[in-house]
Amino acid sequence: VRRIEALTGEAARLAFVDQEAQLRSAAAALRVRPDEVSARVEALVEERKRLERELAEAKQALALAGPATGGGAEPEQLGSLRFLGQVVQGLEAKGLRGLVDEAKARLGSGVAVMIAVNDGRASVAVGVTEDLAGTPSAVDLVRIASAALGGQGGGGRADFAQAGGPDGANADEALAAVRAALMA
């Protein structure tokens, strides 16, 4: 089924006049000529994407450099394992993977846990360095953290896993639960 709408006569002329007025208004707001509106909008969309990427990178850098609210930014020794746990505020879940990869690089050998809290909800990512992959499973550890955050499950691979939960206020408890599991 196709629907066709059409205007004729004076109504069609008024519709074109209205569209022309809207185009001129948009051109004035963008400070360009009407025939340049399309190119300017495309440039603004690209600039916005670039700025969003830069903001995400800056948030990641700030999260790594800034103080943590639970595990501290310095690695801890838990028995025979090195552990780095950190809670960051305002970072999106997709930024956690990069944080975990950087933390694993800093550790050399060990387990990295990053928890991002946004609007009361939490996302958690666990990374286990390659030399330990499988010994403590990232999937098992992320499920422990997720349970502390009020979530269920989570998944990934033996070296990297992600999950989430509705209770971001329990982020420190989630780190403590992972610590306890690693020491057991």
PDB file of C-alpha atoms in Angstrom, residues 1-175:
ATOM      1  CA  VAL A   1       0.000   0.000   0.000  1.00  0.00           C
ATOM      2  CA  ARG A   2       1.430   3.376  -0.994  1.00  0.00           C
ATOM      3  CA  ARG A   3       0.258   6.722   0.191  1.00  0.00           C
ATOM      4  CA  ILE A   4       0.751   9.765  -1.980  1.00  0.00           C
ATOM      5  CA  GLU A   5       0.219  13.286  -0.738  1.00  0.00           C
ATOM      6  CA  ALA A   6       0.002  16.121  -3.219  1.00  0.00           C
ATOM      7  CA  LEU A   7      -0.721  19.817  -3.280  1.00  0.00           C
ATOM      8  CA  THR A   8      -2.012  21.768  -6.228  1.00  0.00           C
ATOM      9  CA  GLY A   9      -2.606  25.354  -7.111  1.00  0.00           C
ATOM     10  CA  GLU A  10      -2.169  28.011  -4.462  1.00  0.00           C
ATOM     11  CA  ALA A  11      -1.583  25.418  -1.694  1.00  0.00           C
ATOM     12  CA  ALA A  12       1.433  24.054  -3.614  1.00  0.00           C
ATOM     13  CA  ARG A  13       2.865  27.546  -4.088  1.00  0.00           C
ATOM     14  CA  LEU A  14       2.428  28.321  -0.377  1.00  0.00           C
ATOM     15  CA  ALA A  15       4.108  25.032   0.559  1.00  0.00           C
ATOM     16  CA  PHE A  16       7.148  25.936  -1.568  1.00  0.00           C
ATOM     17  CA  VAL A  17       7.243  29.424  -0.064  1.00  0.00           C
ATOM     18  CA  ASP A  18       7.152  27.889   3.426  1.00  0.00           C
ATOM     19  CA  GLN A  19       9.967  25.459   2.585  1.00  0.00           C
ATOM     20  CA  GLU A  20      12.038  28.306   1.165  1.00  0.00           C
ATOM     21  CA  ALA A  21      11.489  30.328   4.356  1.00  0.00           C
ATOM     22  CA  GLN A  22      12.566  27.373   6.492  1.00  0.00           C
ATOM     23  CA  LEU A  23      15.683  26.881   4.344  1.00  0.00           C
ATOM     24  CA  ARG A  24      16.589  30.584   4.656  1.00  0.00           C
ATOM     25  CA  SER A  25      16.031  30.406   8.421  1.00  0.00           C
ATOM     26  CA  ALA A  26      18.314  27.375   8.690  1.00  0.00           C
ATOM     27  CA  ALA A  27      20.915  29.097   6.500  1.00  0.00           C
ATOM     28  CA  ALA A  28      20.808  32.185   8.721  1.00  0.00           C
ATOM     29  CA  ALA A  29      21.228  30.082  11.863  1.00  0.00           C
ATOM     30  CA  LEU A  30      24.195  28.289  10.284  1.00  0.00           C
ATOM     31  CA  ARG A  31      25.564  31.570   8.863  1.00  0.00           C
ATOM     32  CA  VAL A  32      25.849  30.198   5.330  1.00  0.00           C
ATOM     33  CA  ARG A  33      24.075  30.688   2.004  1.00  0.00           C
ATOM     34  CA  PRO A  34      20.973  28.522   1.430  1.00  0.00           C
ATOM     35  CA  ASP A  35      22.782  26.392  -1.166  1.00  0.00           C
ATOM     36  CA  GLU A  36      25.511  25.599   1.438  1.00  0.00           C
ATOM     37  CA  VAL A  37      23.159  24.366   4.197  1.00  0.00           C
ATOM     38  CA  SER A  38      23.548  20.682   3.333  1.00  0.00           C
ATOM     39  CA  ALA A  39      27.359  20.792   3.371  1.00  0.00           C
ATOM     40  CA  ARG A  40      27.411  22.769   6.635  1.00  0.00           C
ATOM     41  CA  VAL A  41      25.072  20.299   8.356  1.00  0.00           C
ATOM     42  CA  GLU A  42      27.272  17.388   7.226  1.00  0.00           C
ATOM     43  CA  ALA A  43      30.359  19.187   8.571  1.00  0.00           C
ATOM     44  CA  LEU A  44      28.638  19.805  11.906  1.00  0.00           C
ATOM     45  CA  VAL A  45      27.609  16.153  12.198  1.00  0.00           C
ATOM     46  CA  GLU A  46      31.211  15.030  11.534  1.00  0.00           C
ATOM     47  CA  GLU A  47      32.538  17.548  14.046  1.00  0.00           C
ATOM     48  CA  ARG A  48      30.078  16.311  16.653  1.00  0.00           C
ATOM     49  CA  LYS A  49      31.194  12.695  16.113  1.00  0.00           C
ATOM     50  CA  ARG A  50      34.839  13.738  16.449  1.00  0.00           C
ATOM     51  CA  LEU A  51      34.131  15.667  19.650  1.00  0.00           C
ATOM     52  CA  GLU A  52      32.218  12.715  21.126  1.00  0.00           C
ATOM     53  CA  ARG A  53      35.206  10.447  20.404  1.00  0.00           C
ATOM     54  CA  GLU A  54      37.589  12.946  22.002  1.00  0.00           C
ATOM     55  CA  LEU A  55      35.340  13.256  25.044  1.00  0.00           C
ATOM     56  CA  ALA A  56      35.206   9.475  25.463  1.00  0.00           C
ATOM     57  CA  GLU A  57      39.011   9.296  25.209  1.00  0.00           C
ATOM     58  CA  ALA A  58      39.392  12.124  27.735  1.00  0.00           C
ATOM     59  CA  LYS A  59      37.019  10.379  30.140  1.00  0.00           C
ATOM     60  CA  GLN A  60      39.076   7.194  29.816  1.00  0.00           C
ATOM     61  CA  ALA A  61      42.322   9.039  30.443  1.00  0.00           C
ATOM     62  CA  LEU A  62      40.813  10.836  33.422  1.00  0.00           C
ATOM     63  CA  ALA A  63      39.466   7.578  34.812  1.00  0.00           C
ATOM     64  CA  LEU A  64      42.920   5.987  34.674  1.00  0.00           C
ATOM     65  CA  ALA A  65      44.698   9.023  36.079  1.00  0.00           C
ATOM     66  CA  GLY A  66      42.136  10.004  38.682  1.00  0.00           C
ATOM     67  CA  PRO A  67      41.722   8.496  42.115  1.00  0.00           C
ATOM     68  CA  ALA A  68      39.500   5.459  42.414  1.00  0.00           C
ATOM     69  CA  THR A  69      36.719   5.173  44.910  1.00  0.00           C
ATOM     70  CA  GLY A  70      37.461   1.674  46.020  1.00  0.00           C
ATOM     71  CA  GLY A  71      40.325  -0.329  44.702  1.00  0.00           C
ATOM     72  CA  GLY A  72      42.806   2.459  44.280  1.00  0.00           C
ATOM     73  CA  ALA A  73      44.746   3.224  41.142  1.00  0.00           C
ATOM     74  CA  GLU A  74      47.736   1.171  42.300  1.00  0.00           C
ATOM     75  CA  PRO A  75      47.928  -2.606  41.859  1.00  0.00           C
ATOM     76  CA  GLU A  76      47.464  -4.757  44.960  1.00  0.00           C
ATOM     77  CA  GLN A  77      49.030  -8.108  45.712  1.00  0.00           C
ATOM     78  CA  LEU A  78      46.362 -10.717  46.529  1.00  0.00           C
ATOM     79  CA  GLY A  79      48.202 -13.894  47.371  1.00  0.00           C
ATOM     80  CA  SER A  80      50.109 -14.815  44.237  1.00  0.00           C
ATOM     81  CA  LEU A  81      47.999 -12.539  41.970  1.00  0.00           C
ATOM     82  CA  ARG A  82      48.290  -8.855  41.202  1.00  0.00           C
ATOM     83  CA  PHE A  83      44.920  -7.060  41.222  1.00  0.00           C
ATOM     84  CA  LEU A  84      43.859  -3.643  39.996  1.00  0.00           C
ATOM     85  CA  GLY A  85      40.284  -2.599  40.772  1.00  0.00           C
ATOM     86  CA  GLN A  86      38.766   0.785  40.087  1.00  0.00           C
ATOM     87  CA  VAL A  87      35.364   2.475  40.166  1.00  0.00           C
ATOM     88  CA  VAL A  88      34.871   5.359  37.739  1.00  0.00           C
ATOM     89  CA  GLN A  89      31.955   7.752  37.546  1.00  0.00           C
ATOM     90  CA  GLY A  90      30.335   8.846  34.287  1.00  0.00           C
ATOM     91  CA  LEU A  91      32.169   6.535  31.892  1.00  0.00           C
ATOM     92  CA  GLU A  92      30.061   4.639  29.378  1.00  0.00           C
ATOM     93  CA  ALA A  93      30.154   0.845  29.374  1.00  0.00           C
ATOM     94  CA  LYS A  94      31.812   0.704  25.965  1.00  0.00           C
ATOM     95  CA  GLY A  95      34.793   2.612  27.379  1.00  0.00           C
ATOM     96  CA  LEU A  96      35.508  -0.082  29.949  1.00  0.00           C
ATOM     97  CA  ARG A  97      37.258  -2.410  27.524  1.00  0.00           C
ATOM     98  CA  GLY A  98      39.966   0.159  26.807  1.00  0.00           C
ATOM     99  CA  LEU A  99      40.426   0.811  30.522  1.00  0.00           C
ATOM    100  CA  VAL A 100      40.769  -2.887  31.263  1.00  0.00           C
ATOM    101  CA  ASP A 101      43.284  -3.334  28.433  1.00  0.00           C
ATOM    102  CA  GLU A 102      45.388  -0.432  29.751  1.00  0.00           C
ATOM    103  CA  ALA A 103      45.157  -1.767  33.310  1.00  0.00           C
ATOM    104  CA  LYS A 104      46.266  -5.231  32.142  1.00  0.00           C
ATOM    105  CA  ALA A 105      49.243  -3.632  30.401  1.00  0.00           C
ATOM    106  CA  ARG A 106      50.165  -1.812  33.633  1.00  0.00           C
ATOM    107  CA  LEU A 107      49.845  -5.023  35.620  1.00  0.00           C
ATOM    108  CA  GLY A 108      51.896  -7.208  33.324  1.00  0.00           C
ATOM    109  CA  SER A 109      50.379 -10.246  34.986  1.00  0.00           C
ATOM    110  CA  GLY A 110      47.173 -10.190  37.015  1.00  0.00           C
ATOM    111  CA  VAL A 111      43.482  -9.340  37.104  1.00  0.00           C
ATOM    112  CA  ALA A 112      41.926  -5.946  36.292  1.00  0.00           C
ATOM    113  CA  VAL A 113      38.369  -4.997  37.280  1.00  0.00           C
ATOM    114  CA  MET A 114      36.781  -1.735  36.148  1.00  0.00           C
ATOM    115  CA  ILE A 115      33.322  -0.610  37.211  1.00  0.00           C
ATOM    116  CA  ALA A 116      31.621   2.374  35.596  1.00  0.00           C
ATOM    117  CA  VAL A 117      28.685   3.988  37.395  1.00  0.00           C
ATOM    118  CA  ASN A 118      26.199   6.050  35.354  1.00  0.00           C
ATOM    119  CA  ASP A 119      22.878   7.337  36.678  1.00  0.00           C
ATOM    120  CA  GLY A 120      22.828   4.762  39.460  1.00  0.00           C
ATOM    121  CA  ARG A 121      23.474   1.804  37.139  1.00  0.00           C
ATOM    122  CA  ALA A 122      26.796   0.025  36.930  1.00  0.00           C
ATOM    123  CA  SER A 123      28.729  -1.759  34.223  1.00  0.00           C
ATOM    124  CA  VAL A 124      31.639  -4.007  35.084  1.00  0.00           C
ATOM    125  CA  ALA A 125      34.474  -5.400  32.989  1.00  0.00           C
ATOM    126  CA  VAL A 126      37.028  -7.949  34.119  1.00  0.00           C
ATOM    127  CA  GLY A 127      40.261  -8.710  32.346  1.00  0.00           C
ATOM    128  CA  VAL A 128      42.735 -11.484  33.102  1.00  0.00           C
ATOM    129  CA  THR A 129      46.176 -11.304  31.513  1.00  0.00           C
ATOM    130  CA  GLU A 130      47.027 -13.987  28.963  1.00  0.00           C
ATOM    131  CA  ASP A 131      49.468 -15.818  31.199  1.00  0.00           C
ATOM    132  CA  LEU A 132      46.683 -16.379  33.757  1.00  0.00           C
ATOM    133  CA  ALA A 133      43.700 -16.743  31.419  1.00  0.00           C
ATOM    134  CA  GLY A 134      41.493 -19.539  32.645  1.00  0.00           C
ATOM    135  CA  THR A 135      43.100 -19.859  36.089  1.00  0.00           C
ATOM    136  CA  PRO A 136      40.831 -17.189  37.436  1.00  0.00           C
ATOM    137  CA  SER A 137      38.171 -17.000  34.726  1.00  0.00           C
ATOM    138  CA  ALA A 138      37.072 -13.481  33.800  1.00  0.00           C
ATOM    139  CA  VAL A 139      33.544 -14.829  33.237  1.00  0.00           C
ATOM    140  CA  ASP A 140      33.341 -16.259  36.768  1.00  0.00           C
ATOM    141  CA  LEU A 141      34.714 -13.039  38.278  1.00  0.00           C
ATOM    142  CA  VAL A 142      32.378 -10.782  36.301  1.00  0.00           C
ATOM    143  CA  ARG A 143      29.406 -12.862  37.453  1.00  0.00           C
ATOM    144  CA  ILE A 144      30.481 -12.399  41.075  1.00  0.00           C
ATOM    145  CA  ALA A 145      30.746  -8.633  40.555  1.00  0.00           C
ATOM    146  CA  SER A 146      27.442  -8.521  38.676  1.00  0.00           C
ATOM    147  CA  ALA A 147      25.648 -10.330  41.497  1.00  0.00           C
ATOM    148  CA  ALA A 148      26.933  -7.718  43.974  1.00  0.00           C
ATOM    149  CA  LEU A 149      25.563  -5.015  41.647  1.00  0.00           C
ATOM    150  CA  GLY A 150      22.129  -6.654  41.526  1.00  0.00           C
ATOM    151  CA  GLY A 151      22.629  -8.052  38.035  1.00  0.00           C
ATOM    152  CA  GLN A 152      22.374 -11.545  36.712  1.00  0.00           C
ATOM    153  CA  GLY A 153      25.003 -13.277  34.648  1.00  0.00           C
ATOM    154  CA  GLY A 154      27.390 -11.584  32.332  1.00  0.00           C
ATOM    155  CA  GLY A 155      29.649 -13.156  29.828  1.00  0.00           C
ATOM    156  CA  GLY A 156      32.656 -13.109  27.609  1.00  0.00           C
ATOM    157  CA  ARG A 157      35.833 -15.122  27.345  1.00  0.00           C
ATOM    158  CA  ALA A 158      38.288 -16.476  29.894  1.00  0.00           C
ATOM    159  CA  ASP A 159      40.459 -13.350  29.486  1.00  0.00           C
ATOM    160  CA  PHE A 160      37.733 -10.657  29.241  1.00  0.00           C
ATOM    161  CA  ALA A 161      34.099 -10.466  30.329  1.00  0.00           C
ATOM    162  CA  GLN A 162      31.456  -7.768  30.891  1.00  0.00           C
ATOM    163  CA  ALA A 163      28.220  -7.478  32.829  1.00  0.00           C
ATOM    164  CA  GLY A 164      26.054  -4.887  34.499  1.00  0.00           C
ATOM    165  CA  GLY A 165      23.687  -4.276  37.322  1.00  0.00           C
ATOM    166  CA  PRO A 166      21.072  -1.796  38.459  1.00  0.00           C
ATOM    167  CA  ASP A 167      22.704  -0.944  41.798  1.00  0.00           C
ATOM    168  CA  GLY A 168      25.735   1.252  41.124  1.00  0.00           C
ATOM    169  CA  ALA A 169      25.900   2.208  44.814  1.00  0.00           C
ATOM    170  CA  ASN A 170      27.304  -1.274  45.495  1.00  0.00           C
ATOM    171  CA  ALA A 171      30.340  -0.810  43.229  1.00  0.00           C
ATOM    172  CA  ASP A 172      32.790  -0.978  46.140  1.00  0.00           C
ATOM    173  CA  GLU A 173      31.094  -4.154  47.379  1.00  0.00           C
ATOM    174  CA  ALA A 174      31.453  -5.671  43.918  1.00  0.00           C
ATOM    175  CA  LEU A 175      35.207  -4.975  43.976  1.00  0.00           C
TER     176      LEU A 175
END
